Structure formats: structure tokens, C-alpha cells
């Protein structure tokens, strides 16, 4: 919805500028989208006079003009056919932005002659749709006069109308709210009754009162149609409407001024003396819907749910009621007799018609939100007066058929509700004044009623139906910035839940795996019985009696088959390089306590092919992630024993292992999944995984949370020593690492395996494991003797594990 400041001042007596108006609208609940100021766009342009005009030496259609401007005499090259000596026109200096061309003027030669500006047409300044040449102005206008003032360019306010406020779709509704907000004084105009000179030759019959309960109209004879006067065209053009002719422009003006859509029919084009309001019809013989060629030139198949305006005893559609008129009865310059319509249509019917036919006319927009039923006759009288003033003619008596919907029901209201709901401490007189200025009728309630006031909403405020709505009206007009900032009373914080150790570990594990780059998967706790058999399950005790699907008929013995199938689905869709994890239950079928909670993760290393090679072995990367996760959840990593291989046949026998505390308590199994299992699940390998049985991970010995102490940062530089030990092939390298690290726990910060060698110089059945030992001094720099003693302790510790120093 748009309107100009001068238009608003027709209804509101105010000295406020456009920015003050926009601010007041915002505070009153109207959502201002933009304030458009064309005067700012026209600021660089002024009036100039051509002193002389000579043909361009290098172009027949160009002229070199000497122009008197606000900046003095300027030589300007112009191609307009009407450029001539003595012409008063519009001058644009160098640096000005010409909106119609979308360019900023720069000083440059035109066919060898430098043009020091530009002479403009109305279209180049977006003051008209097209122009034949540069703008011709009256000669009495002084050189240097700003163009913005000549063309009456004024600011336009564009705001969004909420669906519950159709009264804001007219400038009068905006003026009413602003007057209540104290921005000005509302002007009241009585609409004079235009007496009919003769009975209306056109009658109206309503066959669908549920679609159109009331319809009014009158005939006006002897009108003279044509272009509207300049003031009317200017008003419509300012808000983006295209002037058409006087009759149509009058209806558009009233739609935006009073939120009252109207329609004008050419009386000579009506078939018969009766207009019928009915529902759309479908032929009983052919089953085809009737059609209407509307004013937008499109043909619409009318539906039974549409409200139709028809003539010829109701046979021919001439319009979609409340939406758009038909082309067959449209007014043009030859129109002399008209029938003027003012009706009220059911909003839901109009909204549905607009959606079905994708019609978004101004009338449809207003009727779908609810036009004031009390404006039927006043709108007709106002339009009659304007048509008589602009077009002449003689009006008939008004034809009025039907009954408008009932006015909003009165509301019992206590002004104390305002303070109770908003905290605003307003006097009763102030509350009554605000409601009265908004059009509400405030009366004292009869004695004996609980509420002291009876407030009746006006016919144009059907959105108000309770005391809370009245309080909102008072609050928005008084100003939301006046709402007190009293804090709510303190409420005791309810006791929060405390996570048990297992829940805390699950949360920690979830965050740690996400940080390592794994994506969480949430899969069923069921799987197919044949799939469960691949992972040691599938017992009849775990088969469901009533599964939700044929391939989900067994409780899963492991999370791994579900992760394998999820990775395979990703690969089938072009994402083969997957890293997934899931934390959830598994079912072993070994008694009433057969459920376990596991943390399972799977990687499918299918990186893009590259000449640099595959890089790190993914099995070692997986083990690194597993170790990091175990440390995060508080597992005793230093005490875990690595056992090569697994007795589970879904693991690859040469590339799998397990970590355990003693021979019976297996904490985790990890490694590469067997190709046979992957083939059975229709998945491409390799795939590597681990599965931690959370129930088997002992809880930390310390109870309760401890505050983290200060950081223990070393102030001395670390140093390293390398060792190579020859051990039997079957000896795990991890045993050597733990032995070396235990030689001096205070000074040895880390032990790393950096090479494993088999070959010349090493006997068959043996291997050489190279260790890097990082020494971190704490109190003082180590002397050579201290380093030698520590080295001897490392060698002695590893030799106890069967290692022999090689170098």
C-alpha cells in the first residue's frame, strides 16, 4: 500500500514531515517498508535555456547547443529533434545520475565535440513513459529553478498491511490512526447524498446471498469519458497506478482513498435491464464451465465456487464479483451511459477465487480481507459526485438489494484491563479518548453489570472481538515505547537432571567422534535375520513375532551391519568416502541381561585417486581415533592389552585386533571387516570399524568432578633419543612402547614407533622396531651422565620384553 504526503493531508491536518509520519506509523503498528523521495532523485536537475543551436560538424542529426544554465554557459551536444534556440528545458550537469537511462554523466566527446552536460526528456527523468524529445517548459520559468518543484515530486510512503487490518488499505484509515496517535487532527467530510433524477432502468437480483449479501448501484447517463485531469493522474501515478480514463480512475481513487472497491459497466454493452449475482455454472449437457474474458485480456473458466455478475437474465457472465470485471462491458472513450456498482462480497469466496485463478487485483486484495459493509452506499454516493464533477451526466435513483452482515458485537470492558495486561497506568478518560478516536463507541454499562463499559467496534474493525483486543489498541496508540520494563517475578529454578556416568560418557563420545569428523547415524535396532547371522546373531530368541518390515525381523547383535548398509547407500549415491558412528543398544540373546550399549564407528576409505598415493594406512588412522575416543571417555588406555586377531569371523583375520583388560574383559574390537561379509551386504570394501562395549569399560576410580588444576607447562626444551630393538615377529610393538615409557615416567613424555624393518641384517622370524623416546626435563637441563643413565634404563626395560638393542 502506497500513498503520498499530500494525499494524507487531505484527511489529516498536520505539520509533520514524511519521516515523522513514517515513525508514527511504525510506533502505531504499521510496518513501513520504504519512504520513496523522488525529489531527492531529481535534485541535480534544474531549468536551462538554449541560447543557440547549430548542426554538429560531424553528425547531421546532432546539434551543438549553447545553453544558459545554473552553472553558467555550457556547450552541450543534443540529438533531440525539438532542440532549438530559445527553448526552456531541463539541464543535467556532469556527475548527475539519469534514472531513465541508468547512467552517470561524464565529460566526454560526442563525435569530436565535448558535451558539458545533457538536456533531458521527461522519460529520461522517469516523469513520463515516453517522450518525443527534450522537455519543453514555459519560457517564464527562471533558469536554475529546481525541477523537483516544477513537477510536484513528493515523498511516497510504502507500507505492509497486515491481514487483520483492511481499513489500512485506505488513506482515511491511516489518517484515523495517526490522528489518534497525536500526529494531527482528523478531517471529517460528510458525503453528500446525490438525489436521483429518474428511476434506475437496471434492476439487480441476488441469487447467491452467501457470496454477495448486499449489492447497490445506479445509472448515470450522459457522461463524457476521456483522460482524467492532471491532479487525478498525478495522484495515481505517484503510487504506481496507470491512469486509464476518468470513469476507471475515479474507482481506483476511491479504492485507495476509502478502501472501497467499485466497478463501472458500460450501460450500452449490457444485455437487458437486469444484473444477476449468482454462482458460477457448469453446463449439464457438456460438463464445461462457462468462460469470462476479463479486463486483463485473459480468459477464465468460471467455477461453481466463484461469485459471478451476469446480465441477459443471468445467462452471460460480465464479471467475477469482487475480483475483476469483464472485457465485454468495459468503459472506453465512447462510453456515455454507465451503471456504477458498489457491493459487499464474502471475503473467503473472494480469497478462494483469487487463488484458483491467480488473480491479484486491487479489488480482490481488499475484498479478500474484508471491506467495510457500511461503505456500500457512501462509496456509491462519493463516486457519483466525482463522476458528475469530472464527466457530467445525470444520475438515477440508487438500487439497493440485500442486507449487509451484522455489525460487530458490543464488548463488555473494564478500563482496568489496560494496566493489568500492559502495566500502563492510564486514566479512564485517556483510554476512552483513544478508543473514541479509533471509531469505537464507548458507553457506560447498565447498572448491575460486572464491567463498567460497553464498547462497540466500528463496522470496519471486525478483527476486534474481545477485551484483550481493546487493550492492544490502547497500547499501540499510547506507544509501545511507554510499556513499563518491570521484570517478571523471580521463579525458583527447577532442579535439573544429573547425568549418570554412562550417560555422561555417551555425550562425551558423541561430541568426540563428531570432532574427529564422523557423522552420526541413527538406525533401527532391528536387522534382517540372515544379516544378524553374519555377526554372530540370528538366534530364534531374538526374532520378532510381529516385525514392522520383512527385512527388520531380528534384534541386531551388532551395530556394524547397519553402519555397513548405511555406508553402502551413501556410496550408491556418489559419496563413497564415508565416516559414520552410532551409539546404541545391541542384543546378544544370552539371557534377561542380553542388552549392551556400544559405541561403533565405521570408515570406508575411498579417497579420490591421486598420484601421491594413498598416504597413511587407514587402519592406523582408525586406531588413532579409537585411542583418542577411549581417552575422552575415561577408559584406562595405559592398562589395555592389545591382542592380535579376533575369534569373530566378520573381522579380517590379518587386519584386526582387540583391546582388553585381562583375558575375559574385551573392551573393544577393531580392524578391517571381512570381504565375505561385505559382499553379503552388497557393500564395496575396504571398510574398517571398531565397536566399544560401553558396559565393559570400567568407571574412573575418582568420584565426583574435580576442578582442573593449573597447566603444567614445561619451561625447558625437550630432547629425543632413537632406539632400534630386534624382537620376535609375533611380539606386539605396543609392548615395547609401554616398556620404554615405564622406564622413567617423570622424564619420558612420549614414545613413538617410527619404523619397522625386516630384511638384510635381521634374522628370519624377527623384526627391527625403531622407537623415538621424547625426554622432557622439568627442574634443570639434563647432563650427559643423566641422559646415559636414562638410556640404560630404557634398554633394560625393553630387554625384559625380549627386545635386543640393535643400534
Coordinates of N, CA, C and O in Angstrom, one line a residue, residues 304-380:
X304 N -18.0 -23.2 -9.9 CA -19.2 -23.0 -9.1 C -18.9 -22.3 -7.8 O -19.9 -21.7 -7.2
X305 N -17.7 -22.3 -7.3 CA -17.4 -21.6 -6.1 C -17.1 -20.1 -6.3 O -16.9 -19.4 -5.3
X306 N -17.2 -19.6 -7.5 CA -16.9 -18.2 -7.8 C -18.2 -17.4 -7.8 O -19.3 -18.0 -8.2
X307 N -18.2 -16.2 -7.4 CA -19.3 -15.3 -7.5 C -19.3 -14.6 -8.8 O -18.3 -14.0 -9.2
X308 N -20.4 -14.7 -9.6 CA -20.4 -14.2 -11.0 C -21.4 -13.1 -11.0 O -22.5 -13.1 -10.5
X309 N -21.1 -12.0 -11.7 CA -22.0 -10.9 -12.1 C -22.4 -11.2 -13.5 O -21.6 -11.3 -14.4
X310 N -23.7 -11.3 -13.8 CA -24.2 -11.7 -15.1 C -25.3 -10.8 -15.5 O -26.0 -10.1 -14.7
X311 N -25.5 -10.7 -16.9 CA -26.7 -10.0 -17.4 C -27.4 -10.9 -18.3 O -27.3 -12.1 -18.2
X312 N -28.3 -10.4 -19.2 CA -29.1 -11.2 -20.1 C -29.9 -12.3 -19.3 O -29.8 -13.5 -19.5
X313 N -30.6 -11.8 -18.3 CA -31.4 -12.7 -17.4 C -30.5 -13.7 -16.7 O -30.9 -14.9 -16.5
X314 N -29.2 -13.3 -16.4 CA -28.3 -14.2 -15.7 C -27.6 -15.2 -16.6 O -26.9 -16.1 -16.0
X315 N -27.7 -15.1 -17.9 CA -27.1 -16.1 -18.8 C -25.6 -15.8 -19.1 O -24.8 -16.7 -19.2
X316 N -25.2 -14.5 -19.2 CA -23.9 -14.1 -19.7 C -23.1 -13.5 -18.6 O -23.4 -12.5 -18.0
X317 N -21.9 -14.2 -18.2 CA -21.0 -13.6 -17.2 C -20.4 -12.3 -17.7 O -19.9 -12.2 -18.8
X318 N -20.5 -11.2 -16.9 CA -19.8 -10.0 -17.2 C -18.8 -9.6 -16.2 O -18.2 -8.5 -16.3
X319 N -18.5 -10.4 -15.2 CA -17.5 -10.1 -14.3 C -17.5 -11.2 -13.2 O -18.4 -11.9 -12.9
X320 N -16.3 -11.3 -12.5 CA -16.1 -12.1 -11.3 C -16.3 -11.1 -10.2 O -15.5 -10.2 -9.9
X321 N -17.4 -11.3 -9.4 CA -17.7 -10.3 -8.4 C -16.6 -10.1 -7.4 O -16.1 -11.1 -6.8
X322 N -16.3 -8.9 -7.1 CA -15.2 -8.6 -6.2 C -13.8 -8.8 -6.6 O -12.9 -8.6 -5.9
X323 N -13.6 -9.3 -7.9 CA -12.3 -9.7 -8.3 C -11.9 -8.9 -9.6 O -11.0 -8.1 -9.6
X324 N -12.7 -9.0 -10.7 CA -12.4 -8.3 -11.9 C -13.6 -8.3 -12.8 O -14.3 -9.3 -12.9
X325 N -13.8 -7.2 -13.5 CA -14.9 -7.1 -14.5 C -14.5 -7.7 -15.8 O -13.4 -8.1 -16.1
X326 N -15.5 -7.9 -16.6 CA -15.4 -8.5 -17.9 C -15.1 -7.5 -19.0 O -15.4 -6.3 -18.9
X327 N -14.4 -7.9 -20.0 CA -14.0 -7.1 -21.2 C -15.2 -6.6 -22.0 O -15.2 -5.5 -22.5
X328 N -16.3 -7.4 -22.0 CA -17.4 -7.1 -22.8 C -18.2 -5.9 -22.4 O -18.9 -5.2 -23.2
X329 N -18.1 -5.5 -21.1 CA -18.8 -4.3 -20.6 C -17.9 -3.2 -20.1 O -18.3 -2.4 -19.3
X330 N -16.6 -3.3 -20.5 CA -15.7 -2.3 -20.1 C -16.0 -0.9 -20.6 O -16.5 -0.8 -21.7
X331 N -15.5 0.2 -20.0 CA -15.8 1.5 -20.4 C -14.6 2.0 -21.2 O -13.4 1.7 -20.9
X332 N -14.9 2.8 -22.2 CA -13.9 3.4 -23.1 C -14.3 4.9 -23.3 O -15.2 5.4 -22.8
X333 N -13.6 5.5 -24.3 CA -13.8 7.0 -24.5 C -15.2 7.2 -25.1 O -15.7 8.3 -25.1
X334 N -15.8 6.2 -25.7 CA -17.1 6.4 -26.4 C -18.2 6.1 -25.4 O -19.4 6.2 -25.8
X335 N -17.9 5.7 -24.2 CA -19.0 5.4 -23.2 C -19.7 6.7 -22.8 O -19.1 7.7 -22.5
X336 N -21.1 6.6 -22.8 CA -21.9 7.8 -22.5 C -22.8 7.5 -21.3 O -23.2 8.4 -20.5
X337 N -23.3 6.2 -21.2 CA -24.1 5.8 -20.1 C -23.5 4.7 -19.3 O -23.0 3.7 -19.9
X338 N -23.5 4.7 -18.0 CA -22.8 3.7 -17.2 C -23.7 3.3 -16.1 O -24.7 3.9 -15.7
X339 N -23.4 2.0 -15.6 CA -24.0 1.5 -14.3 C -22.9 1.4 -13.3 O -21.9 0.7 -13.6
X340 N -23.0 2.1 -12.2 CA -22.0 2.1 -11.2 C -22.3 1.1 -10.1 O -23.4 1.2 -9.5
X341 N -21.4 0.2 -9.8 CA -21.6 -0.9 -8.8 C -20.9 -0.6 -7.5 O -19.7 -0.2 -7.5
X342 N -21.6 -0.9 -6.4 CA -21.0 -0.9 -5.0 C -21.6 -2.0 -4.3 O -22.8 -1.9 -3.9
X343 N -20.8 -3.0 -3.9 CA -21.4 -4.2 -3.3 C -20.4 -4.7 -2.2 O -19.3 -4.1 -2.0
X344 N -20.9 -5.7 -1.5 CA -20.0 -6.3 -0.4 C -20.0 -7.8 -0.7 O -21.1 -8.5 -0.8
X345 N -18.8 -8.4 -0.8 CA -18.6 -9.8 -1.1 C -18.0 -10.5 0.0 O -17.2 -10.0 0.8
X346 N -18.4 -11.8 0.2 CA -17.9 -12.6 1.3 C -16.3 -12.8 1.1 O -15.9 -13.3 0.1
X347 N -15.5 -12.4 2.1 CA -14.1 -12.5 2.0 C -13.5 -13.9 1.6 O -12.6 -14.0 0.7
X348 N -14.0 -14.9 2.2 CA -13.5 -16.3 1.9 C -13.7 -16.6 0.4 O -12.9 -17.3 -0.2
X349 N -14.9 -16.3 -0.1 CA -15.2 -16.6 -1.5 C -14.2 -15.8 -2.4 O -13.7 -16.4 -3.4
X350 N -14.0 -14.6 -2.1 CA -13.1 -13.8 -3.0 C -11.6 -14.3 -2.9 O -10.9 -14.3 -3.9
X351 N -11.2 -14.6 -1.7 CA -9.9 -15.1 -1.5 C -9.7 -16.4 -2.3 O -8.6 -16.6 -2.9
X352 N -10.7 -17.3 -2.2 CA -10.6 -18.6 -2.9 C -10.5 -18.4 -4.5 O -9.7 -19.0 -5.2
X353 N -11.4 -17.5 -5.0 CA -11.4 -17.2 -6.4 C -10.0 -16.6 -6.8 O -9.5 -17.0 -7.9
X354 N -9.5 -15.7 -6.0 CA -8.2 -15.2 -6.4 C -7.1 -16.2 -6.5 O -6.2 -16.2 -7.4
X355 N -7.1 -17.2 -5.5 CA -6.1 -18.3 -5.5 C -6.3 -19.2 -6.7 O -5.3 -19.6 -7.4
X356 N -7.5 -19.6 -7.0 CA -7.8 -20.6 -8.0 C -7.4 -20.0 -9.4 O -6.8 -20.7 -10.2
X357 N -7.7 -18.8 -9.6 CA -7.5 -18.2 -10.9 C -6.2 -17.3 -11.0 O -5.9 -16.8 -12.1
X358 N -5.5 -17.3 -9.9 CA -4.2 -16.5 -9.8 C -4.5 -15.0 -10.3 O -3.7 -14.5 -11.0
X359 N -5.5 -14.4 -9.7 CA -5.9 -13.0 -10.0 C -5.6 -12.2 -8.7 O -6.1 -12.6 -7.6
X360 N -4.8 -11.2 -8.9 CA -4.4 -10.4 -7.7 C -4.7 -8.9 -8.0 O -3.8 -8.1 -8.1
X361 N -5.9 -8.6 -8.2 CA -6.4 -7.2 -8.5 C -6.5 -6.4 -7.2 O -6.5 -7.0 -6.1
X362 N -6.6 -5.1 -7.3 CA -6.8 -4.3 -6.1 C -8.1 -4.6 -5.4 O -8.2 -4.6 -4.2
X363 N -9.1 -4.8 -6.2 CA -10.4 -5.2 -5.6 C -10.3 -6.5 -4.9 O -10.8 -6.7 -3.8
X364 N -9.8 -7.5 -5.5 CA -9.6 -8.8 -4.9 C -8.8 -8.7 -3.6 O -9.2 -9.4 -2.6
X365 N -7.8 -8.0 -3.6 CA -6.9 -7.8 -2.4 C -7.7 -7.2 -1.3 O -7.6 -7.7 -0.1
X366 N -8.6 -6.3 -1.5 CA -9.4 -5.6 -0.5 C -10.6 -6.5 0.0 O -10.8 -6.6 1.2
X367 N -11.3 -7.0 -1.0 CA -12.5 -7.8 -0.6 C -12.1 -9.1 0.1 O -12.8 -9.5 1.0
X368 N -10.9 -9.7 -0.2 CA -10.5 -10.9 0.5 C -10.2 -10.6 1.9 O -10.2 -11.6 2.7
X369 N -9.8 -9.4 2.3 CA -9.5 -9.1 3.7 C -10.7 -8.5 4.4 O -10.7 -8.4 5.6
X370 N -11.7 -8.1 3.7 CA -12.9 -7.6 4.4 C -13.1 -6.1 4.2 O -12.5 -5.3 5.0
X371 N -14.0 -5.7 3.3 CA -14.3 -4.3 3.1 C -15.4 -3.9 4.1 O -16.2 -4.7 4.5
X372 N -15.4 -2.7 4.5 CA -16.4 -2.2 5.4 C -17.8 -2.3 4.8 O -18.1 -1.6 3.8
X373 N -18.7 -3.1 5.4 CA -20.0 -3.2 4.8 C -20.8 -1.9 4.8 O -21.7 -1.7 4.0
X374 N -20.5 -1.0 5.8 CA -21.2 0.2 5.9 C -20.8 1.2 4.8 O -21.4 2.3 4.7
X375 N -19.8 0.9 4.0 CA -19.3 1.8 3.0 C -20.0 1.6 1.7 O -19.7 2.3 0.7
X376 N -21.0 0.7 1.6 CA -21.6 0.4 0.3 C -22.3 1.6 -0.3 O -22.0 2.1 -1.4
X377 N -23.2 2.2 0.5 CA -23.9 3.4 0.0 C -23.0 4.7 0.0 O -23.0 5.4 -1.0
X378 N -22.3 5.0 1.1 CA -21.4 6.1 1.0 C -20.4 6.1 -0.1 O -20.1 7.1 -0.8
X379 N -19.8 4.9 -0.4 CA -18.9 4.8 -1.5 C -19.5 5.1 -2.9 O -19.0 5.7 -3.8
X380 N -20.8 4.6 -3.0 CA -21.5 4.9 -4.2 C -21.8 6.3 -4.4 O -21.7 6.9 -5.5

